[in-house]
Amino acid sequence: MSAVASRPAGLETRRAILDAALELFSERSFDGASTRAIAELAGVTQPLLNYHFAGKEELWRAAVDDLFERYRTSMELRLSGLRGVDDVTVAKLMVRHFVEFSAANPQLQRIIAQESKRAGGRLEWLVETHVRPVYENAVAMFERLAARGELARVAPEHLYYLLIGAGATVFMMAPECQRLTGVDPFAREFVAAHADLVVDLLIRATTKESA
Amino acid sequence: MSAVASRPAGLETRRAILDAALELFSERSFDGASTRAIAELAGVTQPLLNYHFAGKEELWRAAVDDLFERYRTSMELRLSGLRGVDDVTVAKLMVRHFVEFSAANPQLQRIIAQESKRAGGRLEWLVETHVRPVYENAVAMFERLAARGELARVAPEHLYYLLIGAGATVFMMAPECQRLTGVDPFAREFVAAHADLVVDLLIRATTKESA
DNA sequence: CATTTGTCTGATCGAACGATAAGATTGGTT
DNA sequence: AACCAATCTTATCGTTCGATCAGACAAATG
């Protein structure tokens, strides 16, 4: 049953389903995305989802796994070969990469925001499996910055959600931004300007004046 | 049919339904909140929703209307009697009130975030009916601050979503924050500290150094 | 060529969905 | 007391949901 995917055709279909699932889960929420709509977007029939995945919930988890895996690898790639570089520069790169990834993959914040509103099995899994490592990484970054006097000594809970919110909200809400302001937040210059702003805000702004 | 509510009992029931609808729509999304669940939370039977409201979509609109009405009146109350006060103080009060309202009513950002992910009728209505006035008010505030040199000359689209995201995300995602960090973001001290941080970030941080 | 195994489809299940119709009940009016 | 309109419930409609099953199809293996 649960599909180990040994033949090439199976892998391609699996990928098409994962992409479609991520798209619809992220913009319509778990309940709003029907398995039939996902199947249609993937170009397959609905029962095929249950062949490749054990059920709707497991399909959701597989899609989220895939997305976070992309986030992790892209961040590692960005930070590879920076052994000797100072903490401030690395931190700025991390923040910038988070903003740019959020622009290139608004599904990430959309899914996190969706599930974070309500306690339950999916939130529990999401936090313990994927969010906590990201959070702890961020906290470590905050501490390195604070130790060098480049960041006000504020509780990490505040800084984390400040960073997440400031950096990703406009991309998560891109359709609203488009309609409200007429500006396409995914435009190259917008993303760059927003990343600059967030980096400045987090790292330069709370420096020196505070603490 | 459409219930003009002349007898007192009707108004109380209507309010109970609106409260239940707001709660479930905000945390489960439009599709995830069933009319039966809303009715149960309100302590009435499911068909009664169709007596007081024309349908699920109109119930959603009525609940959102109610919420934004509360936001508007509370903001006006907060800013009443401030005719002579300088722009910077007023702006700080506005930002602080937005953060505190987002803490007291996380449903606001939850519903906005939910609908802003996808273009469609509900987003269109939400933007034109409620979000745009708030946005234009914020833009006017940005311009007054910039004119006094208290804010970097950044495009308002960036500042608006920066403010929204930084100020409301942690409350919107309160269940995640609780599980991830063990901290209750609704605690009085947390809300106050977060408001301070956002006010400082927006108004003091981008001052002088930039531009 | 025959067999097997991985992949996919058509048909259909029971449950939950939003909505409606018909009638019971309640409270104000005369 | 009689009436009537507002409020609410019970029963049920047709649709869509996620899931299952039996079988078709295709590709690798012998």
Short mmCIF file of C-alpha atoms (C1' of nucleotides) in Angstrom, two decimals:
data_model
loop_
_atom_site.label_atom_id
_atom_site.label_comp_id
_atom_site.label_asym_id
_atom_site.label_seq_id
_atom_site.Cartn_x
_atom_site.Cartn_y
_atom_site.Cartn_z
CA MET A 1 0.00 0.00 0.00
CA SER A 2 2.11 2.88 1.27
CA ALA A 3 4.12 3.28 -1.92
CA VAL A 4 7.87 2.94 -1.74
CA ALA A 5 8.19 4.44 -5.21
CA SER A 6 10.72 2.36 -7.02
CA ARG A 7 9.78 3.13 -10.63
CA PRO A 8 10.56 6.58 -12.04
CA ALA A 9 6.97 7.35 -13.03
CA GLY A 10 5.89 6.99 -9.43
CA LEU A 11 8.42 9.53 -8.23
CA GLU A 12 7.37 12.13 -10.78
CA THR A 13 3.72 11.72 -9.83
CA ARG A 14 4.59 11.88 -6.17
CA ARG A 15 6.38 15.16 -6.75
CA ALA A 16 3.48 16.60 -8.74
CA ILE A 17 1.12 15.69 -5.92
CA LEU A 18 3.41 17.21 -3.30
CA ASP A 19 3.68 20.47 -5.24
CA ALA A 20 -0.07 20.69 -5.75
CA ALA A 21 -0.73 19.83 -2.11
CA LEU A 22 1.68 22.49 -0.87
CA GLU A 23 0.09 25.09 -3.09
CA LEU A 24 -3.48 24.37 -2.06
CA PHE A 25 -2.85 23.60 1.60
CA SER A 26 -0.98 26.86 1.97
CA GLU A 27 -3.52 29.12 0.33
CA ARG A 28 -6.76 27.36 1.32
CA SER A 29 -5.77 25.83 4.68
CA PHE A 30 -5.93 22.17 5.57
CA ASP A 31 -9.71 21.97 5.62
CA GLY A 32 -10.21 24.23 2.62
CA ALA A 33 -8.00 22.18 0.33
CA SER A 34 -9.96 19.16 -0.85
CA THR A 35 -8.12 16.07 -1.99
CA ARG A 36 -10.03 16.29 -5.26
CA ALA A 37 -8.74 19.81 -5.91
CA ILE A 38 -5.20 18.73 -5.12
CA ALA A 39 -5.51 15.77 -7.44
CA GLU A 40 -6.88 17.93 -10.23
CA LEU A 41 -4.04 20.46 -9.88
CA ALA A 42 -1.55 17.59 -9.92
CA GLY A 43 -3.22 16.13 -13.01
CA VAL A 44 -4.14 12.82 -11.42
CA THR A 45 -7.26 11.20 -10.03
CA GLN A 46 -8.27 11.62 -6.43
CA PRO A 47 -7.81 8.01 -5.20
CA LEU A 48 -4.19 8.15 -6.33
CA LEU A 49 -3.40 10.41 -3.38
CA ASN A 50 -4.30 7.54 -1.09
CA TYR A 51 -2.02 5.26 -3.02
CA HIS A 52 1.05 7.47 -2.59
CA PHE A 53 0.16 8.73 0.88
CA ALA A 54 -1.67 7.08 3.75
CA GLY A 55 -4.25 9.86 3.96
CA LYS A 56 -4.83 13.58 3.81
CA GLU A 57 -2.98 14.28 7.02
CA GLU A 58 0.10 12.36 5.95
CA LEU A 59 0.07 14.09 2.58
CA TRP A 60 0.06 17.39 4.44
CA ARG A 61 3.02 16.32 6.55
CA ALA A 62 4.95 15.12 3.52
CA ALA A 63 4.39 18.45 1.77
CA VAL A 64 5.51 20.39 4.86
CA ASP A 65 8.54 18.14 5.27
CA ASP A 66 9.48 18.88 1.69
CA LEU A 67 9.15 22.63 2.16
CA PHE A 68 11.21 22.78 5.35
CA GLU A 69 13.82 20.56 3.75
CA ARG A 70 14.16 23.14 1.00
CA TYR A 71 14.46 25.90 3.60
CA ARG A 72 17.16 24.04 5.49
CA THR A 73 19.28 23.16 2.47
CA SER A 74 19.05 26.64 0.99
CA MET A 75 20.09 28.20 4.28
CA GLU A 76 23.01 25.79 4.62
CA LEU A 77 24.08 26.53 1.09
CA ARG A 78 23.95 30.25 1.80
CA LEU A 79 26.02 29.93 4.96
CA SER A 80 28.49 27.36 3.69
CA GLY A 81 32.12 28.41 3.65
CA LEU A 82 31.66 31.18 6.21
CA ARG A 83 33.74 29.65 8.97
CA GLY A 84 35.86 32.67 9.72
CA VAL A 85 33.30 35.39 9.09
CA ASP A 86 32.18 37.49 12.04
CA ASP A 87 28.84 36.91 13.76
CA VAL A 88 27.24 40.16 12.67
CA THR A 89 27.81 39.50 8.98
CA VAL A 90 26.55 35.94 9.33
CA ALA A 91 23.47 37.12 11.20
CA LYS A 92 22.69 39.66 8.51
CA LEU A 93 23.02 36.94 5.89
CA MET A 94 20.68 34.68 7.83
CA VAL A 95 18.03 37.36 8.19
CA ARG A 96 18.35 38.33 4.56
CA HIS A 97 18.03 34.75 3.46
CA PHE A 98 14.94 34.27 5.60
CA VAL A 99 13.27 37.25 3.97
CA GLU A 100 14.23 36.15 0.48
CA PHE A 101 13.09 32.59 1.10
CA SER A 102 9.78 33.88 2.43
CA ALA A 103 9.36 35.82 -0.80
CA ALA A 104 10.28 32.86 -2.99
CA ASN A 105 8.22 30.42 -0.90
CA PRO A 106 5.31 32.26 0.72
CA GLN A 107 3.76 28.84 1.39
CA LEU A 108 6.05 28.43 4.39
CA GLN A 109 4.66 31.27 6.45
CA ARG A 110 1.15 30.63 5.18
CA ILE A 111 1.12 27.09 6.49
CA ILE A 112 2.82 27.99 9.76
CA ALA A 113 0.38 30.84 10.36
CA GLN A 114 -2.57 28.64 9.53
CA GLU A 115 -1.67 25.91 11.98
CA SER A 116 -0.28 28.19 14.68
CA LYS A 117 -3.68 29.69 15.34
CA ARG A 118 -5.03 26.54 16.95
CA ALA A 119 -3.54 23.97 19.31
CA GLY A 120 -3.80 20.44 18.03
CA GLY A 121 -1.98 17.52 16.53
CA ARG A 122 -0.75 19.28 13.42
CA LEU A 123 0.64 22.26 15.35
CA GLU A 124 2.32 19.94 17.84
CA TRP A 125 3.99 17.99 15.05
CA LEU A 126 4.93 21.15 13.17
CA VAL A 127 6.56 22.79 16.18
CA GLU A 128 8.47 19.78 17.43
CA THR A 129 9.56 18.58 14.01
CA HIS A 130 10.42 21.75 12.16
CA VAL A 131 9.84 25.03 13.97
CA ARG A 132 11.80 24.37 17.14
CA PRO A 133 15.14 23.81 15.38
CA VAL A 134 14.65 27.04 13.45
CA TYR A 135 13.72 28.87 16.64
CA GLU A 136 16.72 27.60 18.57
CA ASN A 137 18.98 28.56 15.72
CA ALA A 138 17.52 32.07 15.83
CA VAL A 139 17.92 32.30 19.60
CA ALA A 140 21.56 31.31 19.29
CA MET A 141 22.00 34.05 16.72
CA PHE A 142 20.36 36.59 19.02
CA GLU A 143 22.71 35.60 21.83
CA ARG A 144 25.81 35.95 19.67
CA LEU A 145 24.68 39.40 18.59
CA ALA A 146 23.82 40.46 22.11
CA ALA A 147 27.18 39.26 23.36
CA ARG A 148 28.85 41.57 20.86
CA GLY A 149 26.62 44.47 21.82
CA GLU A 150 24.95 44.46 18.43
CA LEU A 151 21.51 43.68 19.77
CA ALA A 152 19.49 44.92 22.70
CA ARG A 153 19.02 42.38 25.46
CA VAL A 154 15.40 41.60 24.76
CA ALA A 155 13.75 38.26 25.48
CA PRO A 156 14.16 36.02 22.41
CA GLU A 157 10.42 35.34 22.19
CA HIS A 158 9.91 38.98 21.27
CA LEU A 159 12.76 39.12 18.79
CA TYR A 160 11.81 35.87 17.09
CA TYR A 161 8.22 36.81 16.34
CA LEU A 162 9.27 40.33 15.51
CA LEU A 163 11.65 38.96 12.91
CA ILE A 164 9.22 36.41 11.54
CA GLY A 165 6.40 38.90 11.36
CA ALA A 166 8.35 41.79 9.94
CA GLY A 167 10.13 39.66 7.38
CA ALA A 168 7.45 37.35 6.06
CA THR A 169 4.03 38.93 6.56
CA VAL A 170 4.00 41.00 3.38
CA PHE A 171 4.77 37.93 1.29
CA MET A 172 2.33 35.73 3.14
CA MET A 173 -0.33 38.34 2.43
CA ALA A 174 0.84 39.07 -1.10
CA PRO A 175 -2.64 38.97 -2.69
CA GLU A 176 -3.86 41.53 -0.18
CA CYS A 177 -0.80 43.72 -0.71
CA GLN A 178 -1.33 43.56 -4.43
CA ARG A 179 -4.96 44.61 -4.19
CA LEU A 180 -4.46 47.12 -1.38
CA THR A 181 -1.42 48.97 -2.68
CA GLY A 182 -1.10 47.92 -6.29
CA VAL A 183 2.46 46.85 -5.58
CA ASP A 184 3.69 43.35 -6.34
CA PRO A 185 5.71 42.32 -3.29
CA PHE A 186 7.38 39.53 -5.25
CA ALA A 187 9.11 42.05 -7.54
CA ARG A 188 12.86 41.81 -7.25
CA GLU A 189 13.37 45.37 -6.01
CA PHE A 190 10.62 45.08 -3.42
CA VAL A 191 12.10 41.92 -1.94
CA ALA A 192 15.55 43.49 -1.80
CA ALA A 193 14.27 46.68 -0.18
CA HIS A 194 12.25 44.73 2.36
CA ALA A 195 15.22 42.56 3.27
CA ASP A 196 17.36 45.67 3.76
CA LEU A 197 14.72 47.17 5.99
CA VAL A 198 14.36 44.10 8.17
CA VAL A 199 18.10 43.63 8.51
CA ASP A 200 18.53 47.27 9.50
CA LEU A 201 15.64 47.10 11.90
CA LEU A 202 16.75 44.02 13.75
CA ILE A 203 20.49 44.49 13.84
CA ARG A 204 21.31 48.13 13.52
CA ALA A 205 18.23 49.65 15.07
CA THR A 206 18.28 48.07 18.50
CA THR A 207 22.02 48.67 18.79
CA LYS A 208 23.74 51.17 21.07
CA GLU A 209 20.72 53.37 21.77
CA SER A 210 18.99 50.69 23.85
CA ALA A 211 20.46 48.59 26.70
CA MET B 1 -36.57 36.04 6.75
CA SER B 2 -33.56 38.32 7.12
CA ALA B 3 -34.28 39.09 10.77
CA VAL B 4 -34.53 42.70 11.77
CA ALA B 5 -34.44 41.64 15.40
CA SER B 6 -37.09 43.62 17.15
CA ARG B 7 -37.48 41.47 20.24
CA PRO B 8 -34.68 41.42 22.85
CA ALA B 9 -34.23 37.64 22.74
CA GLY B 10 -33.34 37.84 19.06
CA LEU B 11 -30.59 40.35 19.66
CA GLU B 12 -28.96 38.29 22.40
CA THR B 13 -28.98 35.20 20.23
CA ARG B 14 -27.61 37.16 17.34
CA ARG B 15 -24.74 38.34 19.50
CA ALA B 16 -24.01 34.83 20.75
CA ILE B 17 -23.89 33.59 17.16
CA LEU B 18 -21.60 36.44 16.08
CA ASP B 19 -19.18 35.77 18.94
CA ALA B 20 -19.09 32.06 18.21
CA ALA B 21 -18.68 32.68 14.49
CA LEU B 22 -15.79 35.08 15.03
CA GLU B 23 -14.05 32.62 17.32
CA LEU B 24 -14.33 29.65 14.98
CA PHE B 25 -13.86 31.49 11.69
CA SER B 26 -10.66 33.05 13.04
CA GLU B 27 -9.06 29.92 14.36
CA ARG B 28 -10.34 27.35 11.84
CA SER B 29 -10.65 29.49 8.70
CA PHE B 30 -13.84 29.98 6.69
CA ASP B 31 -13.95 26.46 5.33
CA GLY B 32 -12.82 24.81 8.54
CA ALA B 33 -15.55 26.36 10.65
CA SER B 34 -18.77 24.43 10.09
CA THR B 35 -22.09 26.11 10.73
CA ARG B 36 -22.94 23.24 13.07
CA ALA B 37 -19.85 23.90 15.20
CA ILE B 38 -20.65 27.61 15.33
CA ALA B 39 -24.23 26.87 16.34
CA GLU B 40 -23.11 24.47 19.07
CA LEU B 41 -20.66 27.02 20.50
CA ALA B 42 -23.40 29.63 20.45
CA GLY B 43 -25.78 27.24 22.15
CA VAL B 44 -28.36 27.19 19.38
CA THR B 45 -29.39 24.83 16.61
CA GLN B 46 -27.76 25.00 13.21
CA PRO B 47 -30.71 26.17 11.10
CA LEU B 48 -31.06 29.20 13.35
CA LEU B 49 -27.96 30.67 11.73
CA ASN B 50 -29.89 30.83 8.48
CA TYR B 51 -32.72 32.61 10.22
CA HIS B 52 -30.53 35.40 11.57
CA PHE B 53 -28.18 35.55 8.59
CA ALA B 54 -28.72 34.89 4.93
CA GLY B 55 -26.00 32.26 4.76
CA LYS B 56 -22.53 31.28 5.90
CA GLU B 57 -20.81 34.00 3.88
CA GLU B 58 -23.04 36.75 5.25
CA LEU B 59 -22.53 35.47 8.77
CA TRP B 60 -18.79 35.74 8.16
CA ARG B 61 -19.16 39.30 6.92
CA ALA B 62 -21.33 40.27 9.89
CA ALA B 63 -18.76 38.85 12.30
CA VAL B 64 -15.92 40.69 10.57
CA ASP B 65 -17.94 43.91 10.49
CA ASP B 66 -18.45 43.59 14.22
CA LEU B 67 -14.76 43.05 14.89
CA PHE B 68 -13.58 46.00 12.80
CA GLU B 69 -16.25 48.16 14.39
CA ARG B 70 -14.74 47.36 17.77
CA TYR B 71 -11.28 48.20 16.44
CA ARG B 72 -12.44 51.53 15.07
CA THR B 73 -14.31 52.64 18.17
CA SER B 74 -11.53 51.61 20.52
CA MET B 75 -8.97 53.51 18.45
CA GLU B 76 -11.18 56.59 18.34
CA LEU B 77 -11.68 56.39 22.07
CA ARG B 78 -7.94 56.14 22.59
CA LEU B 79 -7.21 59.12 20.38
CA SER B 80 -10.09 61.29 21.51
CA GLY B 81 -9.17 64.59 23.08
CA LEU B 82 -5.71 64.71 21.54
CA ARG B 83 -6.24 67.72 19.29
CA GLY B 84 -3.20 69.66 20.36
CA VAL B 85 -0.81 66.78 20.93
CA ASP B 86 2.20 66.47 18.62
CA ASP B 87 2.28 63.94 15.79
CA VAL B 88 4.99 61.75 17.27
CA THR B 89 3.13 61.17 20.51
CA VAL B 90 -0.09 60.47 18.64
CA ALA B 91 1.70 58.03 16.33
CA LYS B 92 3.21 56.18 19.26
CA LEU B 93 -0.25 55.92 20.82
CA MET B 94 -1.67 54.58 17.57
CA VAL B 95 1.01 51.92 17.24
CA ARG B 96 0.70 50.96 20.88
CA HIS B 97 -3.04 50.67 20.58
CA PHE B 98 -2.74 48.49 17.50
CA VAL B 99 -0.45 46.10 19.35
CA GLU B 100 -2.66 45.98 22.41
CA PHE B 101 -5.79 45.47 20.33
CA SER B 102 -4.07 42.64 18.46
CA ALA B 103 -3.32 41.03 21.81
CA ALA B 104 -6.85 41.48 23.11
CA ASN B 105 -8.41 40.45 19.79
CA PRO B 106 -6.11 38.03 17.96
CA GLN B 107 -9.07 37.12 15.77
CA LEU B 108 -8.49 40.29 13.73
CA GLN B 109 -5.10 39.37 12.34
CA ARG B 110 -6.08 35.70 12.10
CA ILE B 111 -8.98 36.45 9.81
CA ILE B 112 -7.07 39.00 7.76
CA ALA B 113 -4.15 36.62 7.34
CA GLN B 114 -6.44 33.80 6.37
CA GLU B 115 -8.19 35.70 3.63
CA SER B 116 -5.18 37.66 2.43
CA LYS B 117 -3.51 34.50 1.17
CA ARG B 118 -5.89 34.06 -1.69
CA ALA B 119 -7.55 36.46 -4.11
CA GLY B 120 -11.30 36.16 -4.20
CA GLY B 121 -14.58 37.67 -3.20
CA ARG B 122 -14.00 37.67 0.53
CA LEU B 123 -10.56 39.29 0.24
CA GLU B 124 -11.92 41.89 -2.16
CA TRP B 125 -14.72 42.77 0.26
CA LEU B 126 -12.39 42.74 3.25
CA VAL B 127 -9.87 45.08 1.65
CA GLU B 128 -12.32 47.59 0.22
CA THR B 129 -14.61 47.64 3.23
CA HIS B 130 -12.25 47.55 6.18
CA VAL B 131 -8.55 47.24 5.43
CA ARG B 132 -8.13 50.18 3.07
CA PRO B 133 -9.32 52.82 5.56
CA VAL B 134 -6.91 51.42 8.14
CA TYR B 135 -4.11 51.40 5.59
CA GLU B 136 -4.70 54.96 4.47
CA ASN B 137 -4.78 56.07 8.06
CA ALA B 138 -1.43 54.39 8.61
CA VAL B 139 0.05 55.95 5.48
CA ALA B 140 -1.04 59.40 6.65
CA MET B 141 0.69 58.71 9.95
CA PHE B 142 3.87 57.65 8.17
CA GLU B 143 3.84 60.86 6.16
CA ARG B 144 3.41 63.06 9.22
CA LEU B 145 6.30 61.30 10.92
CA ALA B 146 8.51 61.50 7.86
CA ALA B 147 7.74 65.20 7.49
CA ARG B 148 9.05 65.74 11.01
CA GLY B 149 12.13 63.65 10.35
CA GLU B 150 11.03 60.98 12.78
CA LEU B 151 10.78 58.24 10.18
CA ALA B 152 12.97 57.17 7.33
CA ARG B 153 11.51 57.89 3.89
CA VAL B 154 10.60 54.34 3.05
CA ALA B 155 7.71 53.34 0.79
CA PRO B 156 4.56 52.97 2.92
CA GLU B 157 3.92 49.44 1.64
CA HIS B 158 7.03 48.29 3.46
CA LEU B 159 6.30 50.17 6.65
CA TYR B 160 2.68 49.05 6.80
CA TYR B 161 3.38 45.34 6.56
CA LEU B 162 6.39 45.72 8.78
CA LEU B 163 4.19 47.27 11.44
CA ILE B 164 1.36 44.78 11.01
CA GLY B 165 3.71 41.83 11.02
CA ALA B 166 5.92 42.93 13.87
CA GLY B 167 3.02 44.00 16.04
CA ALA B 168 0.44 41.28 15.57
CA THR B 169 2.16 38.05 14.48
CA VAL B 170 3.05 36.81 17.97
CA PHE B 171 -0.56 37.16 19.11
CA MET B 172 -1.98 35.67 15.95
CA MET B 173 0.29 32.68 16.51
CA ALA B 174 -0.23 32.58 20.27
CA PRO B 175 -0.78 28.80 20.48
CA GLU B 176 2.49 28.22 18.67
CA CYS B 177 4.33 30.72 20.87
CA GLN B 178 2.94 29.03 23.95
CA ARG B 179 4.07 25.58 22.84
CA LEU B 180 7.37 26.70 21.31
CA THR B 181 8.63 28.98 24.07
CA GLY B 182 6.41 28.21 27.05
CA VAL B 183 5.60 31.91 27.26
CA ASP B 184 2.01 33.16 27.23
CA PRO B 185 2.02 36.15 24.86
CA PHE B 186 -1.28 37.38 26.30
CA ALA B 187 0.29 38.02 29.69
CA ARG B 188 0.12 41.67 30.63
CA GLU B 189 3.88 42.20 30.82
CA PHE B 190 4.51 40.46 27.51
CA VAL B 191 2.00 42.64 25.70
CA ALA B 192 3.47 45.80 27.23
CA ALA B 193 7.03 44.79 26.39
CA HIS B 194 6.09 43.88 22.84
CA ALA B 195 4.30 47.18 22.34
CA ASP B 196 7.36 49.06 23.62
CA LEU B 197 9.56 47.14 21.23
CA VAL B 198 7.40 47.79 18.19
CA VAL B 199 7.02 51.49 18.99
CA ASP B 200 10.78 51.85 19.42
CA LEU B 201 11.45 49.88 16.27
CA LEU B 202 9.16 51.83 14.03
CA ILE B 203 9.58 55.32 15.35
CA ARG B 204 12.91 55.63 17.05
CA ALA B 205 14.89 53.08 15.10
CA THR B 206 14.54 54.41 11.59
CA THR B 207 15.16 57.95 12.78
CA LYS B 208 18.23 60.03 12.15
CA GLU B 209 20.61 57.21 11.25
CA SER B 210 18.83 56.43 8.01
CA ALA B 211 17.74 58.86 5.28
"C1'" DC C 1 5.85 -14.75 -24.19
"C1'" DA C 2 4.15 -15.18 -19.59
"C1'" DT C 3 4.29 -13.56 -14.93
"C1'" DT C 4 4.78 -10.45 -11.56
"C1'" DT C 5 4.85 -6.03 -9.42
"C1'" DG C 6 4.36 -1.11 -9.30
"C1'" DT C 7 1.13 2.45 -10.83
"C1'" DC C 8 -3.24 4.28 -11.77
"C1'" DT C 9 -8.56 4.62 -12.63
"C1'" DG C 10 -13.72 4.06 -12.09
"C1'" DA C 11 -17.23 3.13 -8.94
"C1'" DT C 12 -18.87 3.83 -4.67
"C1'" DC C 13 -19.13 3.98 0.46
"C1'" DG C 14 -20.69 6.51 4.86
"C1'" DA C 15 -20.15 10.94 7.02
"C1'" DA C 16 -20.40 15.78 7.21
"C1'" DC C 17 -21.48 19.82 4.80
"C1'" DG C 18 -24.77 24.23 3.93
"C1'" DA C 19 -29.35 25.07 3.16
"C1'" DT C 20 -34.51 24.75 3.26
"C1'" DA C 21 -39.37 23.64 4.53
"C1'" DA C 22 -42.79 23.03 7.84
"C1'" DG C 23 -44.28 23.55 12.18
"C1'" DA C 24 -43.83 24.36 17.35
"C1'" DT C 25 -43.23 27.97 20.68
"C1'" DT C 26 -42.83 32.35 22.66
"C1'" DG C 27 -43.96 37.12 23.70
"C1'" DG C 28 -46.06 41.46 22.55
"C1'" DT C 29 -50.50 43.67 20.85
"C1'" DT C 30 -55.34 44.51 20.67
"C1'" DA D 1 -58.75 35.88 25.57
"C1'" DA D 2 -57.53 35.93 20.76
"C1'" DC D 3 -54.34 36.92 17.48
"C1'" DC D 4 -50.08 37.58 15.19
"C1'" DA D 5 -45.45 38.19 14.24
"C1'" DA D 6 -40.85 37.00 15.85
"C1'" DT D 7 -38.05 33.28 17.29
"C1'" DC D 8 -36.54 28.70 17.33
"C1'" DT D 9 -36.54 23.37 16.42
"C1'" DT D 10 -37.06 18.97 13.99
"C1'" DA D 11 -36.59 16.63 9.87
"C1'" DT D 12 -34.49 16.34 5.70
"C1'" DC D 13 -32.79 17.77 1.13
"C1'" DG D 14 -28.81 17.45 -2.39
"C1'" DT D 15 -23.82 18.01 -2.50
"C1'" DT D 16 -19.18 17.28 -1.37
"C1'" DC D 17 -15.97 15.29 1.61
"C1'" DG D 18 -12.06 11.57 2.57
"C1'" DA D 19 -11.50 6.92 1.98
"C1'" DT D 20 -11.80 2.10 0.12
"C1'" DC D 21 -12.02 -1.63 -3.23
"C1'" DA D 22 -11.75 -4.19 -7.32
"C1'" DG D 23 -9.69 -4.16 -11.42
"C1'" DA D 24 -7.22 -1.97 -15.57
"C1'" DC D 25 -2.78 -0.82 -17.32
"C1'" DA D 26 2.23 -0.68 -17.83
"C1'" DA D 27 6.84 -1.90 -17.15
"C1'" DA D 28 10.36 -4.78 -15.52
"C1'" DT D 29 11.69 -9.85 -14.89
"C1'" DG D 30 11.93 -14.62 -16.00
#
